[in-house]
């Protein structure tokens, strides 16, 4: 598997945002991807130096839909530690995103 063959999906959560301040970024990748492939893919895509890569497999959850049981697919979670001056612009958002405001439903007039 070449580094171009799998996707690096950024994982944005409360925990990964805290790790980002320490220079560690979190991605979701294919379970078949290896650490050396992930390292070269991140260095190529974002033009940064990678100090370390930690991986962990996450098993897909099983859910019931009616009578049938459906299993979500397994994935691999990757924590990538970058050099001190390196940053990935994909994760660096300015300010907080605001939720769009909902319009209130008009009450029906009673006759």
CSV table of C-alpha atoms in Angstrom, one decimal:
chain,number,residue,atom,x,y,z
A,1,UNK,CA,0.0,0.0,0.0
A,2,UNK,CA,1.5,3.3,-1.1
A,3,UNK,CA,1.0,6.5,0.9
A,4,UNK,CA,-1.2,7.8,-1.9
A,5,UNK,CA,-3.5,4.8,-1.7
A,6,UNK,CA,-5.2,5.8,1.6
A,7,UNK,CA,-7.0,8.8,2.9
A,8,UNK,CA,-6.0,10.9,5.9
A,9,UNK,CA,-9.2,12.1,7.5
A,10,UNK,CA,-8.7,14.7,10.2
A,11,UNK,CA,-10.4,13.9,13.5
A,12,UNK,CA,-11.7,17.0,15.2
A,13,UNK,CA,-12.9,16.5,18.7
A,14,UNK,CA,-12.5,18.1,22.1
A,15,UNK,CA,-9.6,15.8,23.0
A,16,UNK,CA,-7.8,16.1,19.7
A,17,UNK,CA,-8.1,19.9,20.0
A,18,UNK,CA,-6.3,19.8,23.3
A,19,UNK,CA,-3.5,17.6,21.8
A,20,UNK,CA,-3.2,20.0,18.9
A,21,UNK,CA,-1.8,22.7,21.2
A,22,UNK,CA,1.1,20.3,22.0
A,23,UNK,CA,1.9,19.7,18.3
A,24,UNK,CA,0.0,16.4,18.0
A,25,UNK,CA,-2.6,15.9,15.4
A,26,UNK,CA,-5.1,13.1,15.0
A,27,UNK,CA,-6.2,11.4,11.8
A,28,UNK,CA,-8.4,8.4,10.8
A,29,UNK,CA,-6.8,6.1,8.2
A,30,UNK,CA,-7.4,2.7,6.7
A,31,UNK,CA,-6.6,-0.3,9.1
A,32,UNK,CA,-4.1,-1.6,6.6
A,33,UNK,CA,-1.9,1.6,6.7
A,34,UNK,CA,1.5,1.2,8.4
A,35,UNK,CA,3.4,3.8,10.5
A,36,UNK,CA,6.1,4.4,7.9
A,37,UNK,CA,3.5,5.0,5.2
A,38,UNK,CA,1.5,7.4,7.4
A,39,UNK,CA,4.7,9.3,8.2
A,40,UNK,CA,5.6,9.8,4.5
A,41,UNK,CA,2.0,10.7,3.6
A,42,UNK,CA,1.8,13.4,6.3
A,43,UNK,CA,5.2,14.8,5.3
A,44,UNK,CA,4.3,14.9,1.6
A,45,UNK,CA,0.8,16.3,2.0
A,46,UNK,CA,1.4,19.0,4.6
A,47,UNK,CA,5.2,19.7,4.0
A,48,UNK,CA,6.1,19.2,7.7
A,49,UNK,CA,8.6,17.1,9.7
A,50,UNK,CA,7.1,14.2,11.7
A,51,UNK,CA,8.7,13.4,15.0
A,52,UNK,CA,6.6,10.4,15.9
A,53,UNK,CA,3.5,8.3,14.9
A,54,UNK,CA,1.3,6.4,17.4
A,55,UNK,CA,-1.5,4.2,16.1
A,56,UNK,CA,-4.5,2.4,17.5
A,57,UNK,CA,-7.1,0.2,16.0
A,58,UNK,CA,-10.8,1.0,16.7
A,59,UNK,CA,-13.3,-1.8,16.2
A,60,UNK,CA,-16.6,-0.9,14.5
A,61,UNK,CA,-19.7,-0.9,16.6
A,62,UNK,CA,-22.6,-3.2,16.0
A,63,UNK,CA,-26.1,-1.7,15.8
A,64,UNK,CA,-29.6,-3.0,15.3
A,65,UNK,CA,-31.8,-1.7,12.5
A,66,UNK,CA,-35.1,-3.5,12.8
A,67,UNK,CA,-34.4,-7.2,13.0
A,68,UNK,CA,-31.1,-7.1,11.3
A,69,UNK,CA,-27.7,-6.3,12.9
A,70,UNK,CA,-25.3,-4.0,11.1
A,71,UNK,CA,-21.6,-3.6,11.9
A,72,UNK,CA,-19.8,-0.4,11.2
A,73,UNK,CA,-16.4,-0.7,9.6
A,74,UNK,CA,-13.1,-0.8,11.6
A,75,UNK,CA,-10.7,2.0,11.3
A,76,UNK,CA,-7.3,3.1,12.6
A,77,UNK,CA,-6.7,6.2,14.7
A,78,UNK,CA,-3.3,7.9,14.3
A,79,UNK,CA,-1.7,10.5,16.5
A,80,UNK,CA,1.1,12.4,14.6
A,81,UNK,CA,3.6,14.4,16.6
A,82,UNK,CA,5.2,17.3,14.6
A,83,UNK,CA,8.3,19.4,15.0
A,84,UNK,CA,8.1,22.5,17.3
A,85,UNK,CA,7.7,25.0,14.5
A,86,UNK,CA,5.5,22.9,12.3
A,87,UNK,CA,1.7,23.3,12.1
A,88,UNK,CA,-1.0,21.9,9.9
A,89,UNK,CA,-3.3,24.7,8.5
A,90,UNK,CA,-6.2,22.3,8.1
A,91,UNK,CA,-6.6,22.1,11.9
A,92,UNK,CA,-5.9,25.8,12.6
A,93,UNK,CA,-9.3,27.5,12.6
A,94,UNK,CA,-9.8,31.1,13.7
A,95,UNK,CA,-12.4,31.5,16.3
A,96,UNK,CA,-15.3,29.3,17.0
A,97,UNK,CA,-17.8,28.4,14.4
A,98,UNK,CA,-21.3,29.5,15.2
A,99,UNK,CA,-24.4,27.3,14.8
A,100,UNK,CA,-27.0,28.7,12.4
A,101,UNK,CA,-29.9,30.0,14.3
A,102,UNK,CA,-33.2,28.2,13.8
A,103,UNK,CA,-36.3,30.1,12.8
A,104,UNK,CA,-39.2,29.8,15.2
A,105,UNK,CA,-42.3,28.1,14.0
A,106,UNK,CA,-45.3,30.3,13.7
A,107,UNK,CA,-48.1,29.3,16.0
A,108,UNK,CA,-51.3,28.3,14.2
A,109,UNK,CA,-54.2,30.6,14.7
A,110,UNK,CA,-57.2,29.0,16.3
A,111,UNK,CA,-60.6,29.6,14.7
